[in-house]
Short mmCIF file of C-alpha atoms and ligand atoms in Angstrom, two decimals:
data_model
loop_
_atom_site.label_atom_id
_atom_site.label_comp_id
_atom_site.label_asym_id
_atom_site.label_seq_id
_atom_site.Cartn_x
_atom_site.Cartn_y
_atom_site.Cartn_z
CA MET A 143 -18.64 -11.98 13.57
CA ILE A 144 -17.89 -10.63 10.12
CA ASN A 145 -14.53 -8.96 9.79
CA LEU A 146 -14.79 -6.16 7.22
CA ALA A 147 -11.41 -4.89 8.42
CA GLU A 148 -9.58 -8.04 7.36
CA SER A 149 -6.45 -7.12 5.43
CA ASN A 150 -4.68 -10.45 5.85
CA PRO A 151 -5.12 -12.44 2.63
CA THR A 152 -4.20 -15.71 4.37
CA ARG A 153 -7.27 -15.34 6.58
CA VAL A 154 -9.92 -14.88 3.90
CA ASP A 155 -11.47 -17.95 2.23
CA ALA A 156 -9.42 -20.37 0.18
CA ALA A 157 -10.95 -19.44 -3.20
CA LEU A 158 -7.89 -17.34 -4.04
CA PRO A 159 -5.15 -19.07 -6.04
CA GLY A 160 -1.82 -19.66 -4.34
CA GLY A 161 -2.67 -22.33 -1.79
CA ASP A 162 -0.37 -24.85 -3.48
CA ILE A 163 2.93 -23.11 -2.84
CA LEU A 164 4.46 -25.66 -0.49
CA PRO A 165 6.31 -27.79 -3.09
CA ALA A 166 8.07 -24.67 -4.42
CA LEU A 167 9.48 -24.04 -0.95
CA ALA A 168 11.20 -27.40 -0.64
CA ARG A 169 14.02 -26.93 -3.15
CA PRO A 170 17.36 -28.64 -2.35
CA GLY A 171 19.10 -25.27 -2.83
CA CYS A 172 17.49 -24.14 0.42
CA LEU A 173 19.97 -26.26 2.32
CA SER A 174 22.97 -24.13 1.44
CA TYR A 175 23.70 -20.63 2.65
CA GLU A 176 24.58 -18.25 -0.17
CA PRO A 177 24.78 -14.77 1.39
CA ASP A 178 24.46 -11.89 -1.06
CA PRO A 179 23.56 -8.38 0.15
CA ARG A 180 21.26 -7.83 -2.84
CA GLY A 181 19.66 -11.28 -2.46
CA LEU A 182 20.00 -14.55 -4.38
CA PRO A 183 20.65 -13.75 -8.09
CA SER A 184 18.02 -16.23 -9.37
CA ALA A 185 15.39 -14.56 -7.16
CA ARG A 186 16.41 -11.09 -8.39
CA ALA A 187 16.23 -12.35 -11.97
CA ALA A 188 12.67 -13.55 -11.22
CA VAL A 189 11.74 -10.08 -9.93
CA ALA A 190 13.29 -8.48 -13.05
CA ALA A 191 11.32 -10.96 -15.21
CA TRP A 192 8.11 -9.92 -13.44
CA TYR A 193 8.85 -6.24 -14.25
CA SER A 194 9.58 -7.26 -17.81
CA SER A 195 6.16 -8.96 -18.02
CA CYS A 196 4.75 -5.54 -16.99
CA GLY A 197 6.67 -3.90 -19.86
CA LEU A 198 9.55 -2.47 -17.77
CA THR A 199 13.23 -3.19 -18.07
CA VAL A 200 14.85 -3.43 -14.65
CA ASP A 201 18.49 -4.45 -14.24
CA PRO A 202 18.73 -7.21 -11.56
CA ALA A 203 21.74 -5.26 -10.20
CA ASP A 204 19.31 -2.47 -9.25
CA ILE A 205 17.19 -4.84 -7.15
CA PHE A 206 17.69 -5.39 -3.42
CA LEU A 207 15.65 -8.16 -1.79
CA SER A 208 14.42 -7.73 1.77
CA ALA A 209 12.12 -9.63 4.11
CA SER A 210 9.23 -7.22 3.44
CA THR A 211 8.50 -3.74 2.21
CA SER A 212 8.30 -2.68 5.86
CA GLU A 213 11.91 -3.75 6.36
CA ALA A 214 12.86 -2.06 3.08
CA TYR A 215 11.48 1.24 4.43
CA GLY A 216 13.73 0.84 7.48
CA TRP A 217 16.77 0.27 5.25
CA LEU A 218 15.93 3.31 3.12
CA PHE A 219 15.48 5.56 6.15
CA LYS A 220 18.92 4.40 7.37
CA LEU A 221 20.37 5.03 3.92
CA LEU A 222 18.84 8.44 3.28
CA ALA A 223 18.50 10.08 6.67
CA ASP A 224 20.42 10.71 9.86
CA PRO A 225 18.68 10.68 13.22
CA GLY A 226 16.72 13.94 13.52
CA ASP A 227 16.12 14.23 9.76
CA SER A 228 12.62 13.99 8.33
CA VAL A 229 10.62 12.32 5.56
CA LEU A 230 7.23 13.33 4.16
CA VAL A 231 4.36 10.82 4.18
CA PRO A 232 0.82 11.15 2.80
CA LYS A 233 -2.14 11.75 5.09
CA PRO A 234 -4.63 10.06 5.33
CA GLY A 235 -2.49 6.96 5.22
CA TYR A 236 -1.57 3.62 6.72
CA PRO A 237 -0.27 4.16 10.27
CA LEU A 238 2.90 2.12 9.78
CA PHE A 239 5.25 4.75 8.46
CA GLU A 240 5.40 6.87 11.58
CA TYR A 241 6.69 3.81 13.47
CA LEU A 242 9.10 2.76 10.74
CA ALA A 243 10.58 6.26 10.59
CA GLY A 244 10.50 6.72 14.37
CA LEU A 245 12.44 3.51 14.93
CA GLU A 246 15.24 4.97 12.79
CA GLY A 247 15.14 8.24 14.75
CA VAL A 248 13.58 9.94 11.71
CA GLU A 249 10.57 12.25 11.90
CA SER A 250 7.64 11.53 9.57
CA ILE A 251 5.88 14.71 8.55
CA PRO A 252 2.46 14.38 6.90
CA TYR A 253 1.57 16.06 3.61
CA PRO A 254 -2.16 16.24 2.89
CA LEU A 255 -4.24 14.48 0.27
CA GLU A 256 -7.55 16.22 -0.42
CA TYR A 257 -10.82 14.67 -1.49
CA ARG A 258 -13.36 16.15 -3.91
CA HIS A 259 -16.31 14.01 -4.84
CA PRO A 260 -16.58 12.35 -7.32
CA ARG A 261 -13.19 13.30 -8.78
CA GLY A 262 -11.30 11.63 -5.97
CA TRP A 263 -8.12 12.31 -4.02
CA ARG A 264 -5.35 14.69 -5.08
CA THR A 265 -2.09 15.71 -3.46
CA ASP A 266 -2.13 19.20 -1.98
CA LEU A 267 0.80 20.34 -4.13
CA ASP A 268 1.17 23.71 -2.40
CA ALA A 269 1.45 22.01 0.99
CA LEU A 270 3.93 19.47 -0.41
CA GLU A 271 6.06 22.19 -1.96
CA SER A 272 6.03 24.29 1.18
CA ALA A 273 6.99 21.27 3.36
CA LEU A 274 9.80 20.38 0.93
CA TRP A 275 11.40 23.80 1.29
CA SER A 276 10.64 24.48 4.96
CA LYS A 277 11.38 21.02 6.42
CA ARG A 278 14.06 19.90 3.94
CA PRO A 279 13.04 16.22 4.19
CA LYS A 280 15.42 13.54 2.90
CA ALA A 281 12.62 11.67 1.12
CA VAL A 282 9.01 11.91 0.05
CA VAL A 283 6.96 8.72 0.37
CA LEU A 284 4.48 8.25 -2.48
CA ILE A 285 2.06 5.39 -1.92
CA HIS A 286 0.88 4.49 -5.37
CA PRO A 287 -1.95 3.69 -4.81
CA ASN A 288 -2.37 4.81 -1.24
CA ASN A 289 -3.95 2.77 1.53
CA PRO A 290 -6.76 3.31 2.57
CA THR A 291 -7.71 6.16 0.18
CA GLY A 292 -7.21 3.93 -2.88
CA SER A 293 -5.74 6.87 -4.78
CA TYR A 294 -2.88 6.82 -7.28
CA VAL A 295 -0.40 9.64 -7.57
CA ASP A 296 -2.45 11.58 -10.10
CA PRO A 297 -0.92 11.30 -13.61
CA GLY A 298 -1.39 15.06 -14.09
CA GLU A 299 0.47 15.84 -10.84
CA ARG A 300 3.20 13.26 -11.14
CA PRO A 301 5.71 15.28 -13.24
CA ARG A 302 5.36 18.26 -10.89
CA ILE A 303 5.90 16.08 -7.78
CA LEU A 304 9.02 14.50 -9.30
CA GLU A 305 10.29 17.92 -10.32
CA LEU A 306 9.70 19.37 -6.83
CA CYS A 307 11.53 16.44 -5.18
CA ARG A 308 14.45 16.75 -7.60
CA ALA A 309 14.70 20.50 -7.01
CA ALA A 310 14.56 20.14 -3.22
CA GLY A 311 17.06 17.25 -3.16
CA ALA A 312 14.58 14.75 -1.68
CA ALA A 313 14.53 11.15 -2.93
CA VAL A 314 11.21 9.52 -3.81
CA ILE A 315 10.18 6.30 -2.07
CA ALA A 316 7.39 4.86 -4.23
CA ASP A 317 5.40 2.14 -2.47
CA GLU A 318 3.67 0.14 -5.22
CA VAL A 319 2.35 -2.82 -3.25
CA PHE A 320 -1.23 -2.18 -4.45
CA LEU A 321 -0.30 -1.00 -7.97
CA PRO A 322 -1.77 -3.96 -9.91
CA TYR A 323 -5.17 -3.69 -8.21
CA ALA A 324 -6.80 -1.05 -10.42
CA LEU A 325 -10.52 -0.68 -9.67
CA GLU A 326 -12.33 2.53 -10.67
CA ASP A 327 -9.32 4.11 -12.43
CA GLY A 328 -6.00 3.09 -13.89
CA PRO A 329 -4.04 0.98 -14.31
CA GLU A 330 -1.31 3.56 -13.83
CA PRO A 331 2.39 3.03 -14.55
CA GLY A 332 4.77 2.64 -11.62
CA PHE A 333 8.01 4.51 -10.93
CA ALA A 334 10.57 1.80 -11.76
CA GLY A 335 11.21 3.40 -15.18
CA GLU A 336 11.94 6.85 -13.68
CA THR A 337 15.24 8.30 -14.91
CA GLY A 338 15.30 11.95 -13.77
CA THR A 339 14.59 11.89 -10.01
CA PRO A 340 16.20 9.46 -7.53
CA CYS A 341 13.52 6.89 -6.79
CA PHE A 342 13.33 3.78 -4.63
CA VAL A 343 10.44 1.55 -5.68
CA LEU A 344 9.02 -0.92 -3.16
CA ASN A 345 7.00 -4.06 -3.73
CA GLY A 346 6.85 -7.66 -2.55
CA LEU A 347 4.97 -10.94 -2.36
CA SER A 348 2.76 -9.67 0.44
CA LYS A 349 0.17 -8.11 -1.87
CA LEU A 350 1.36 -9.28 -5.27
CA LEU A 351 0.73 -12.93 -4.41
CA GLY A 352 -1.17 -12.54 -1.14
CA LEU A 353 1.77 -14.12 0.71
CA PRO A 354 2.78 -11.78 3.55
CA GLN A 355 3.91 -14.77 5.64
CA MET A 356 6.61 -15.74 3.12
CA LYS A 357 8.54 -12.53 3.84
CA LEU A 358 9.94 -11.42 0.51
CA GLY A 359 9.95 -7.80 -0.55
CA TRP A 360 12.24 -5.68 -2.68
CA ILE A 361 13.61 -2.27 -3.55
CA VAL A 362 14.23 -1.24 -7.17
CA LEU A 363 16.66 1.64 -7.58
CA ALA A 364 15.55 4.07 -10.29
CA GLY A 365 16.70 7.54 -11.33
CA PRO A 366 19.99 8.95 -12.62
CA LYS A 367 22.74 6.35 -13.12
CA GLU A 368 25.37 8.00 -10.89
CA TYR A 369 22.86 8.33 -8.05
CA ARG A 370 21.82 4.68 -8.40
CA GLU A 371 25.43 3.52 -8.33
CA GLU A 372 26.27 5.46 -5.20
CA ALA A 373 23.03 4.48 -3.47
CA ALA A 374 23.57 0.80 -4.35
CA ALA A 375 27.09 0.80 -2.88
CA ARG A 376 25.79 2.23 0.39
CA LEU A 377 22.62 0.13 0.47
CA GLU A 378 24.81 -2.94 0.09
CA ILE A 379 26.33 -2.18 3.49
CA VAL A 380 22.90 -1.85 5.12
CA ALA A 381 21.55 -5.03 3.49
CA ASP A 382 24.76 -6.98 4.16
CA THR A 383 24.46 -6.15 7.85
CA TYR A 384 21.13 -8.01 8.02
CA LEU A 385 21.04 -10.57 5.17
CA SER A 386 17.44 -11.08 6.15
CA THR A 387 15.84 -13.01 3.30
CA GLY A 388 15.27 -16.74 3.86
CA ALA A 389 16.48 -19.43 1.46
CA PRO A 390 13.13 -21.24 0.94
CA VAL A 391 11.32 -18.20 -0.44
CA LEU A 392 14.37 -17.04 -2.43
CA HIS A 393 14.60 -20.39 -4.18
CA ALA A 394 10.83 -20.47 -4.71
CA ALA A 395 10.66 -16.97 -6.23
CA PRO A 396 11.26 -18.08 -9.86
CA GLU A 397 8.29 -20.44 -9.56
CA LEU A 398 6.05 -18.14 -7.50
CA LEU A 399 6.39 -14.82 -9.31
CA PRO A 400 5.04 -16.05 -12.67
CA ARG A 401 1.82 -16.88 -10.79
CA ALA A 402 1.29 -13.22 -9.86
CA PRO A 403 -0.82 -12.25 -12.92
CA ASP A 404 -3.31 -15.05 -12.16
CA PHE A 405 -3.52 -14.16 -8.50
CA VAL A 406 -3.99 -10.47 -9.30
CA ARG A 407 -6.68 -11.23 -11.91
CA VAL A 408 -8.75 -13.37 -9.54
CA LEU A 409 -8.36 -11.04 -6.56
CA ARG A 410 -9.03 -7.93 -8.62
CA SER A 411 -12.27 -9.36 -9.83
CA ARG A 412 -13.30 -10.05 -6.21
CA LEU A 413 -12.30 -6.54 -5.11
CA SER A 414 -14.29 -4.97 -7.97
CA SER A 415 -17.41 -6.98 -7.33
CA ASN A 416 -17.24 -6.29 -3.58
CA LEU A 417 -16.85 -2.58 -4.31
CA ALA A 418 -19.88 -2.65 -6.64
CA LEU A 419 -21.87 -4.54 -4.01
CA LEU A 420 -20.91 -2.06 -1.29
CA LYS A 421 -22.13 0.81 -3.49
CA ASP A 422 -25.35 -1.06 -4.28
CA ILE A 423 -26.09 -1.69 -0.63
CA LEU A 424 -24.96 1.63 0.85
CA GLU A 425 -25.66 4.18 -1.86
CA GLY A 426 -28.67 4.95 -4.05
CA GLU A 427 -31.02 7.87 -4.34
CA LEU A 428 -31.44 9.80 -1.07
CA SER A 429 -28.86 7.66 0.72
CA PRO A 430 -26.95 9.69 3.32
CA TYR A 431 -23.86 7.50 2.82
CA ARG A 432 -21.31 7.57 0.08
CA VAL A 433 -18.48 5.32 -0.95
CA LEU A 434 -15.52 7.55 -1.85
CA ARG A 435 -13.89 7.12 -5.23
CA CYS A 436 -11.75 4.02 -4.98
CA SER A 437 -9.25 4.05 -7.82
CA ALA A 438 -7.32 0.97 -6.70
CA GLY A 439 -6.30 -1.25 -3.80
CA TRP A 440 -7.91 -3.50 -1.23
CA THR A 441 -9.93 -1.00 0.81
CA ALA A 442 -13.01 1.19 0.35
CA VAL A 443 -13.83 4.29 2.38
CA LEU A 444 -17.38 5.04 3.42
CA GLU A 445 -18.47 8.53 4.49
CA VAL A 446 -21.44 8.72 6.84
CA PRO A 447 -23.27 11.61 8.58
CA ARG A 448 -21.34 12.87 11.57
CA VAL A 449 -23.96 12.53 14.26
CA THR A 450 -21.73 10.59 16.60
CA SER A 451 -18.04 9.75 16.74
CA GLU A 452 -16.43 7.19 14.41
CA GLU A 453 -15.32 5.26 17.48
CA ASP A 454 -18.83 5.08 18.86
CA LEU A 455 -20.16 4.00 15.45
CA ALA A 456 -17.55 1.28 14.97
CA LEU A 457 -17.97 -0.09 18.51
CA GLY A 458 -21.78 -0.05 18.22
CA LEU A 459 -21.58 -1.91 14.91
CA LEU A 460 -19.43 -4.54 16.54
CA ARG A 461 -21.75 -4.95 19.52
CA GLU A 462 -25.10 -4.76 17.78
CA GLU A 463 -24.39 -6.42 14.43
CA ARG A 464 -21.10 -8.19 15.04
CA VAL A 465 -19.40 -6.50 12.10
CA PHE A 466 -15.88 -5.10 12.42
CA VAL A 467 -14.77 -2.06 10.40
CA HIS A 468 -12.04 0.48 11.10
CA PRO A 469 -12.88 4.06 12.09
CA GLY A 470 -11.33 6.67 9.78
CA TYR A 471 -9.27 8.25 12.54
CA PHE A 472 -6.98 5.18 12.55
CA PHE A 473 -5.70 6.60 9.25
CA ASP A 474 -5.72 10.32 10.11
CA PHE A 475 -8.61 11.46 7.96
CA PRO A 476 -8.85 15.24 8.32
CA ARG A 477 -12.33 15.07 9.87
CA GLU A 478 -15.05 12.57 10.86
CA ALA A 479 -17.03 10.45 9.94
CA PHE A 480 -15.40 7.80 7.79
CA LEU A 481 -15.32 4.02 8.07
CA THR A 482 -12.92 1.86 6.09
CA VAL A 483 -14.08 -1.46 4.67
CA SER A 484 -11.75 -4.18 3.42
CA LEU A 485 -12.73 -5.51 -0.01
CA LEU A 486 -10.87 -8.80 0.60
CA PRO A 487 -13.54 -11.02 2.22
CA GLY A 488 -15.29 -13.70 0.17
CA PRO A 489 -18.52 -12.61 -1.56
CA GLU A 490 -20.98 -14.18 0.89
CA ASP A 491 -19.36 -12.75 3.99
CA PHE A 492 -18.96 -9.43 2.26
CA ARG A 493 -22.64 -9.18 1.26
CA GLU A 494 -23.83 -10.20 4.72
CA GLY A 495 -21.43 -7.74 6.38
CA ALA A 496 -22.43 -4.86 4.10
CA GLU A 497 -26.15 -5.55 4.66
CA ARG A 498 -25.68 -5.55 8.42
CA LEU A 499 -23.66 -2.35 8.14
CA ARG A 500 -26.48 -0.64 6.21
CA ARG A 501 -29.10 -1.83 8.69
CA TYR A 502 -27.03 -0.53 11.58
CA LEU A 503 -26.26 2.83 9.98
CA ASP A 504 -29.94 3.35 9.13
CA ARG A 505 -30.75 2.85 12.81
CA ARG A 506 -27.99 5.11 14.12
CA VAL A 507 -27.35 7.90 11.63
CA GLY A 508 -29.60 7.43 8.59
C1 LIG B 1745 0.89 0.76 1.59
C2 LIG B 1745 1.55 -0.39 2.33
N1 LIG B 1745 2.86 -0.61 2.18
C3 LIG B 1745 3.48 -1.63 2.80
C4 LIG B 1745 2.78 -2.49 3.63
C5 LIG B 1745 3.55 -3.60 4.31
O1 LIG B 1745 3.75 -4.67 3.47
P1 LIG B 1745 4.83 -5.81 3.83
O2 LIG B 1745 4.04 -7.00 4.25
O3 LIG B 1745 5.58 -6.07 2.55
O4 LIG B 1745 5.71 -5.28 4.89
C6 LIG B 1745 1.43 -2.30 3.82
C7 LIG B 1745 0.66 -3.21 4.67
O5 LIG B 1745 -0.54 -3.35 4.58
C8 LIG B 1745 0.79 -1.22 3.15
O6 LIG B 1745 -0.53 -0.98 3.31
#
């Protein structure tokens, strides 16, 4: 079977750098317990140094380390919302946020992204504005770039979105886990340098180094100084209640984070060539399929004629060609028929999987 839905970097072939991390995890410092609600200072300094290598000055005091960005979302929902409050999340999107919000008793309300070919995805600003005023959410989640649409917050729309959030009193949660993986557009700047609107920027080793199993993520507080100070004091209580980061990865962070640019370079080149290959195999004159604009990230979206359901297509592909993709409805696309394809697999598997996919689609819907 070829898994073109694989999003776990530890399960794709070993050609990606990063396999030699074990020595970094065996530091003597790991044997002592040094609780700090923000996380070990040397690890926070390593995160600040990584931002500095990206041209951004981040004060280590504005960094909170967590076990993952998923956990960081939970902390932020506790910080910003009371049970019964709401947050806005983009749709289509990764189906994690509804659970993360729900587990805090917080409602996640979708705001739509719209697609126009070949320009790409944009935020429906009218819908966002109307939801901000009618639902009074405590936060707006911006996934920059979004998964699986691969779309950045559009640079032309960004000031307006920040302005709307500021005016409506909603904080921004900017999820930047895929930010370095620019493909057809970008790179775009992140939100860690934001000074006007309260912003919580999320990232971690999961995507930056392909190490989701190491469990290290972080929140950077950005925005007006007084807001940051108050938020930090309160977030300290949340983080201190859990103290969830583990000593081995904290002590390894100063050695691991400087490897991020190499990892990103190698993986980005694989993602780009897989995307080009997918277009080569699936598109072309008179092809009824199209690969949607994929500005950045690890996933491509394929649109196919809607002659049967996405579910039927995906199951048939699995049975007849032994290729696994995700149907678009997993991610709440506004209509059918979309299939999402992970760009992570190694080049041989990817080519074989994409060729089988084309063969199958030609039989079923072409
Ligand atoms: C946009 C986005 N944010 C966050 C996560 C979760 O990352 P972590 O492993 O840091 O919890 C994912 C997982 O794929 C994701 O797609």
